[in-house]
Amino acid sequence: MPEKIKILLVEDNPADVELTAENLASSKILHDLFVVGDGVKAMDFLRRQGEYADVPRPHLVLLDLNLPRKDGREVLEEMKADPVLKRIPVVVLTSSKAEEDVIKSYDLQASAYVVKPVDLQGFGSIVKGIDWFWFSVVKYSPE
């Protein structure tokens, strides 16, 4: 793995962004966290377009489903249809417990589907667990 893991968080809720950032900061994995607040910006970031022309390619995307401008399902579908982006693992991190969202996300090749816990401790455990699993357990090659 590279010296610093690049994580893209696609989340429009400032409180969830802050909680995710705080919990990743307390993990032992060296990382850079990038945040965008809607699906259009997510695709611009991933394709390195416009204001994101010089950003690094992320090693992991944490994707909310309910986003403005372009929802997470559309982002996931576009990523997995793109030969450059399709290998990037995508963890859907959402408040939706709807079975149809779970099925649709896996049909669109999400790497994992995680429902955000409502309590702070649970949320922290989930974020740290995602970080640990994807960067300590899973063998991944972005190239």
PDB file of C-alpha atoms in Angstrom:
ATOM      1  CA  MET A   1       0.000   0.000   0.000  1.00  0.00           C
ATOM      2  CA  PRO A   2       1.137   3.572  -0.527  1.00  0.00           C
ATOM      3  CA  GLU A   3       2.575   5.603   2.320  1.00  0.00           C
ATOM      4  CA  LYS A   4      -0.700   7.463   2.861  1.00  0.00           C
ATOM      5  CA  ILE A   5      -4.068   5.976   1.971  1.00  0.00           C
ATOM      6  CA  LYS A   6      -6.329   8.298  -0.019  1.00  0.00           C
ATOM      7  CA  ILE A   7      -9.980   8.154   1.071  1.00  0.00           C
ATOM      8  CA  LEU A   8     -12.808  10.025  -0.636  1.00  0.00           C
ATOM      9  CA  LEU A   9     -15.829  10.650   1.582  1.00  0.00           C
ATOM     10  CA  VAL A  10     -18.949  11.571  -0.386  1.00  0.00           C
ATOM     11  CA  GLU A  11     -21.277  12.968   2.271  1.00  0.00           C
ATOM     12  CA  ASP A  12     -23.555  16.010   2.471  1.00  0.00           C
ATOM     13  CA  ASN A  13     -24.197  15.947   6.236  1.00  0.00           C
ATOM     14  CA  PRO A  14     -21.560  18.105   8.011  1.00  0.00           C
ATOM     15  CA  ALA A  15     -22.022  16.220  11.305  1.00  0.00           C
ATOM     16  CA  ASP A  16     -21.328  12.868   9.612  1.00  0.00           C
ATOM     17  CA  VAL A  17     -18.310  14.361   7.840  1.00  0.00           C
ATOM     18  CA  GLU A  18     -16.935  15.572  11.170  1.00  0.00           C
ATOM     19  CA  LEU A  19     -17.558  12.236  12.907  1.00  0.00           C
ATOM     20  CA  THR A  20     -15.944  10.300  10.080  1.00  0.00           C
ATOM     21  CA  ALA A  21     -12.913  12.602   9.996  1.00  0.00           C
ATOM     22  CA  GLU A  22     -12.450  12.425  13.778  1.00  0.00           C
ATOM     23  CA  ASN A  23     -12.642   8.647  13.850  1.00  0.00           C
ATOM     24  CA  LEU A  24     -10.309   8.196  10.905  1.00  0.00           C
ATOM     25  CA  ALA A  25      -7.864  10.608  12.551  1.00  0.00           C
ATOM     26  CA  SER A  26      -7.697   8.382  15.620  1.00  0.00           C
ATOM     27  CA  SER A  27      -6.951   5.263  13.559  1.00  0.00           C
ATOM     28  CA  LYS A  28      -3.446   3.909  13.089  1.00  0.00           C
ATOM     29  CA  ILE A  29      -3.649   4.025   9.300  1.00  0.00           C
ATOM     30  CA  LEU A  30      -1.917   7.011   7.701  1.00  0.00           C
ATOM     31  CA  HIS A  31      -4.406   8.590   5.353  1.00  0.00           C
ATOM     32  CA  ASP A  32      -5.536  11.707   3.558  1.00  0.00           C
ATOM     33  CA  LEU A  33      -9.274  12.316   3.669  1.00  0.00           C
ATOM     34  CA  PHE A  34     -10.956  14.209   0.848  1.00  0.00           C
ATOM     35  CA  VAL A  35     -14.592  15.264   1.174  1.00  0.00           C
ATOM     36  CA  VAL A  36     -17.184  16.261  -1.398  1.00  0.00           C
ATOM     37  CA  GLY A  37     -20.805  17.030  -0.620  1.00  0.00           C
ATOM     38  CA  ASP A  38     -22.698  15.869  -3.694  1.00  0.00           C
ATOM     39  CA  GLY A  39     -22.634  13.302  -6.466  1.00  0.00           C
ATOM     40  CA  VAL A  40     -21.631  15.706  -9.239  1.00  0.00           C
ATOM     41  CA  LYS A  41     -18.554  16.797  -7.291  1.00  0.00           C
ATOM     42  CA  ALA A  42     -17.796  13.158  -6.508  1.00  0.00           C
ATOM     43  CA  MET A  43     -17.635  12.283 -10.199  1.00  0.00           C
ATOM     44  CA  ASP A  44     -15.578  15.401 -10.965  1.00  0.00           C
ATOM     45  CA  PHE A  45     -13.153  14.391  -8.200  1.00  0.00           C
ATOM     46  CA  LEU A  46     -12.933  10.796  -9.386  1.00  0.00           C
ATOM     47  CA  ARG A  47     -12.430  11.844 -13.004  1.00  0.00           C
ATOM     48  CA  ARG A  48     -10.037  14.623 -11.954  1.00  0.00           C
ATOM     49  CA  GLN A  49     -12.022  17.315 -13.757  1.00  0.00           C
ATOM     50  CA  GLY A  50     -12.351  21.046 -13.177  1.00  0.00           C
ATOM     51  CA  GLU A  51     -11.311  22.142  -9.692  1.00  0.00           C
ATOM     52  CA  TYR A  52     -10.210  18.555  -8.985  1.00  0.00           C
ATOM     53  CA  ALA A  53      -7.760  18.248 -11.873  1.00  0.00           C
ATOM     54  CA  ASP A  54      -4.770  17.768  -9.543  1.00  0.00           C
ATOM     55  CA  VAL A  55      -6.250  15.475  -6.884  1.00  0.00           C
ATOM     56  CA  PRO A  56      -4.932  11.952  -6.324  1.00  0.00           C
ATOM     57  CA  ARG A  57      -6.996   8.904  -7.204  1.00  0.00           C
ATOM     58  CA  PRO A  58      -8.586   7.565  -3.990  1.00  0.00           C
ATOM     59  CA  HIS A  59      -7.922   4.042  -2.735  1.00  0.00           C
ATOM     60  CA  LEU A  60     -11.377   3.865  -1.146  1.00  0.00           C
ATOM     61  CA  VAL A  61     -14.668   5.719  -1.536  1.00  0.00           C
ATOM     62  CA  LEU A  62     -17.099   6.044   1.374  1.00  0.00           C
ATOM     63  CA  LEU A  63     -20.374   6.863  -0.340  1.00  0.00           C
ATOM     64  CA  ASP A  64     -23.659   8.106   1.078  1.00  0.00           C
ATOM     65  CA  LEU A  65     -26.685   7.227  -1.032  1.00  0.00           C
ATOM     66  CA  ASN A  66     -28.863  10.269  -0.396  1.00  0.00           C
ATOM     67  CA  LEU A  67     -26.930  13.120  -1.974  1.00  0.00           C
ATOM     68  CA  PRO A  68     -27.908  16.342  -3.720  1.00  0.00           C
ATOM     69  CA  ARG A  69     -27.533  16.835  -7.478  1.00  0.00           C
ATOM     70  CA  LYS A  70     -26.676  13.183  -8.208  1.00  0.00           C
ATOM     71  CA  ASP A  71     -27.449  10.440  -5.724  1.00  0.00           C
ATOM     72  CA  GLY A  72     -25.037   7.779  -4.553  1.00  0.00           C
ATOM     73  CA  ARG A  73     -26.639   5.066  -6.672  1.00  0.00           C
ATOM     74  CA  GLU A  74     -25.886   7.085  -9.804  1.00  0.00           C
ATOM     75  CA  VAL A  75     -22.312   7.722  -8.637  1.00  0.00           C
ATOM     76  CA  LEU A  76     -21.800   4.016  -7.986  1.00  0.00           C
ATOM     77  CA  GLU A  77     -23.257   3.077 -11.369  1.00  0.00           C
ATOM     78  CA  GLU A  78     -21.004   5.566 -13.201  1.00  0.00           C
ATOM     79  CA  MET A  79     -17.921   4.457 -11.294  1.00  0.00           C
ATOM     80  CA  LYS A  80     -18.427   0.782 -12.015  1.00  0.00           C
ATOM     81  CA  ALA A  81     -19.089   1.473 -15.715  1.00  0.00           C
ATOM     82  CA  ASP A  82     -15.801   3.383 -16.020  1.00  0.00           C
ATOM     83  CA  PRO A  83     -12.749   1.179 -16.784  1.00  0.00           C
ATOM     84  CA  VAL A  84     -10.459   3.483 -14.775  1.00  0.00           C
ATOM     85  CA  LEU A  85     -12.696   3.851 -11.717  1.00  0.00           C
ATOM     86  CA  LYS A  86     -14.303   0.425 -11.456  1.00  0.00           C
ATOM     87  CA  ARG A  87     -11.514  -1.102  -9.343  1.00  0.00           C
ATOM     88  CA  ILE A  88     -11.818   1.462  -6.570  1.00  0.00           C
ATOM     89  CA  PRO A  89     -13.592  -0.164  -3.620  1.00  0.00           C
ATOM     90  CA  VAL A  90     -16.805   1.621  -2.666  1.00  0.00           C
ATOM     91  CA  VAL A  91     -18.287   1.255   0.783  1.00  0.00           C
ATOM     92  CA  VAL A  92     -21.847   2.530   0.860  1.00  0.00           C
ATOM     93  CA  LEU A  93     -22.133   4.278   4.241  1.00  0.00           C
ATOM     94  CA  THR A  94     -25.718   5.389   4.594  1.00  0.00           C
ATOM     95  CA  SER A  95     -28.643   5.742   6.963  1.00  0.00           C
ATOM     96  CA  SER A  96     -30.901   3.732   4.636  1.00  0.00           C
ATOM     97  CA  LYS A  97     -31.881   0.296   5.916  1.00  0.00           C
ATOM     98  CA  ALA A  98     -34.168  -0.292   2.927  1.00  0.00           C
ATOM     99  CA  GLU A  99     -33.685  -3.751   1.434  1.00  0.00           C
ATOM    100  CA  GLU A 100     -34.090  -2.310  -2.075  1.00  0.00           C
ATOM    101  CA  ASP A 101     -31.130   0.036  -1.453  1.00  0.00           C
ATOM    102  CA  VAL A 102     -28.982  -2.835  -0.207  1.00  0.00           C
ATOM    103  CA  ILE A 103     -29.840  -5.012  -3.208  1.00  0.00           C
ATOM    104  CA  LYS A 104     -29.417  -2.165  -5.716  1.00  0.00           C
ATOM    105  CA  SER A 105     -26.030  -1.200  -4.231  1.00  0.00           C
ATOM    106  CA  TYR A 106     -24.692  -4.743  -4.496  1.00  0.00           C
ATOM    107  CA  ASP A 107     -26.155  -5.081  -7.988  1.00  0.00           C
ATOM    108  CA  LEU A 108     -24.133  -1.962  -8.854  1.00  0.00           C
ATOM    109  CA  GLN A 109     -21.007  -3.683  -7.446  1.00  0.00           C
ATOM    110  CA  ALA A 110     -20.641  -1.909  -4.109  1.00  0.00           C
ATOM    111  CA  SER A 111     -17.844  -3.514  -2.126  1.00  0.00           C
ATOM    112  CA  ALA A 112     -19.844  -3.276   1.110  1.00  0.00           C
ATOM    113  CA  TYR A 113     -23.049  -1.771   2.452  1.00  0.00           C
ATOM    114  CA  VAL A 114     -22.938  -0.309   5.958  1.00  0.00           C
ATOM    115  CA  VAL A 115     -25.842   1.325   7.768  1.00  0.00           C
ATOM    116  CA  LYS A 116     -24.747   4.308   9.862  1.00  0.00           C
ATOM    117  CA  PRO A 117     -25.458   3.707  13.532  1.00  0.00           C
ATOM    118  CA  VAL A 118     -27.393   6.470  15.282  1.00  0.00           C
ATOM    119  CA  ASP A 119     -25.148   6.586  18.365  1.00  0.00           C
ATOM    120  CA  LEU A 120     -21.705   8.223  18.347  1.00  0.00           C
ATOM    121  CA  GLN A 121     -19.827   5.227  19.724  1.00  0.00           C
ATOM    122  CA  GLY A 122     -21.368   2.900  17.157  1.00  0.00           C
ATOM    123  CA  PHE A 123     -20.576   5.308  14.350  1.00  0.00           C
ATOM    124  CA  GLY A 124     -16.955   5.542  15.500  1.00  0.00           C
ATOM    125  CA  SER A 125     -16.628   1.765  15.679  1.00  0.00           C
ATOM    126  CA  ILE A 126     -18.002   1.388  12.157  1.00  0.00           C
ATOM    127  CA  VAL A 127     -15.614   3.973  10.670  1.00  0.00           C
ATOM    128  CA  LYS A 128     -12.590   2.488  12.425  1.00  0.00           C
ATOM    129  CA  GLY A 129     -13.672  -0.991  11.361  1.00  0.00           C
ATOM    130  CA  ILE A 130     -13.957   0.048   7.715  1.00  0.00           C
ATOM    131  CA  ASP A 131     -10.513   1.649   7.873  1.00  0.00           C
ATOM    132  CA  TRP A 132      -8.958  -1.389   9.536  1.00  0.00           C
ATOM    133  CA  PHE A 133     -10.627  -3.927   7.227  1.00  0.00           C
ATOM    134  CA  TRP A 134      -9.857  -2.212   3.926  1.00  0.00           C
ATOM    135  CA  PHE A 135      -6.278  -1.277   4.730  1.00  0.00           C
ATOM    136  CA  SER A 136      -5.073  -3.991   7.091  1.00  0.00           C
ATOM    137  CA  VAL A 137      -6.936  -7.129   5.977  1.00  0.00           C
ATOM    138  CA  VAL A 138      -7.909  -6.817   2.304  1.00  0.00           C
ATOM    139  CA  LYS A 139      -5.323  -7.205  -0.453  1.00  0.00           C
ATOM    140  CA  TYR A 140      -5.931  -4.406  -2.911  1.00  0.00           C
ATOM    141  CA  SER A 141      -4.191  -3.204  -6.045  1.00  0.00           C
ATOM    142  CA  PRO A 142      -5.452   0.017  -7.639  1.00  0.00           C
ATOM    143  CA  GLU A 143      -3.475  -0.523 -10.837  1.00  0.00           C
TER     144      GLU A 143
END
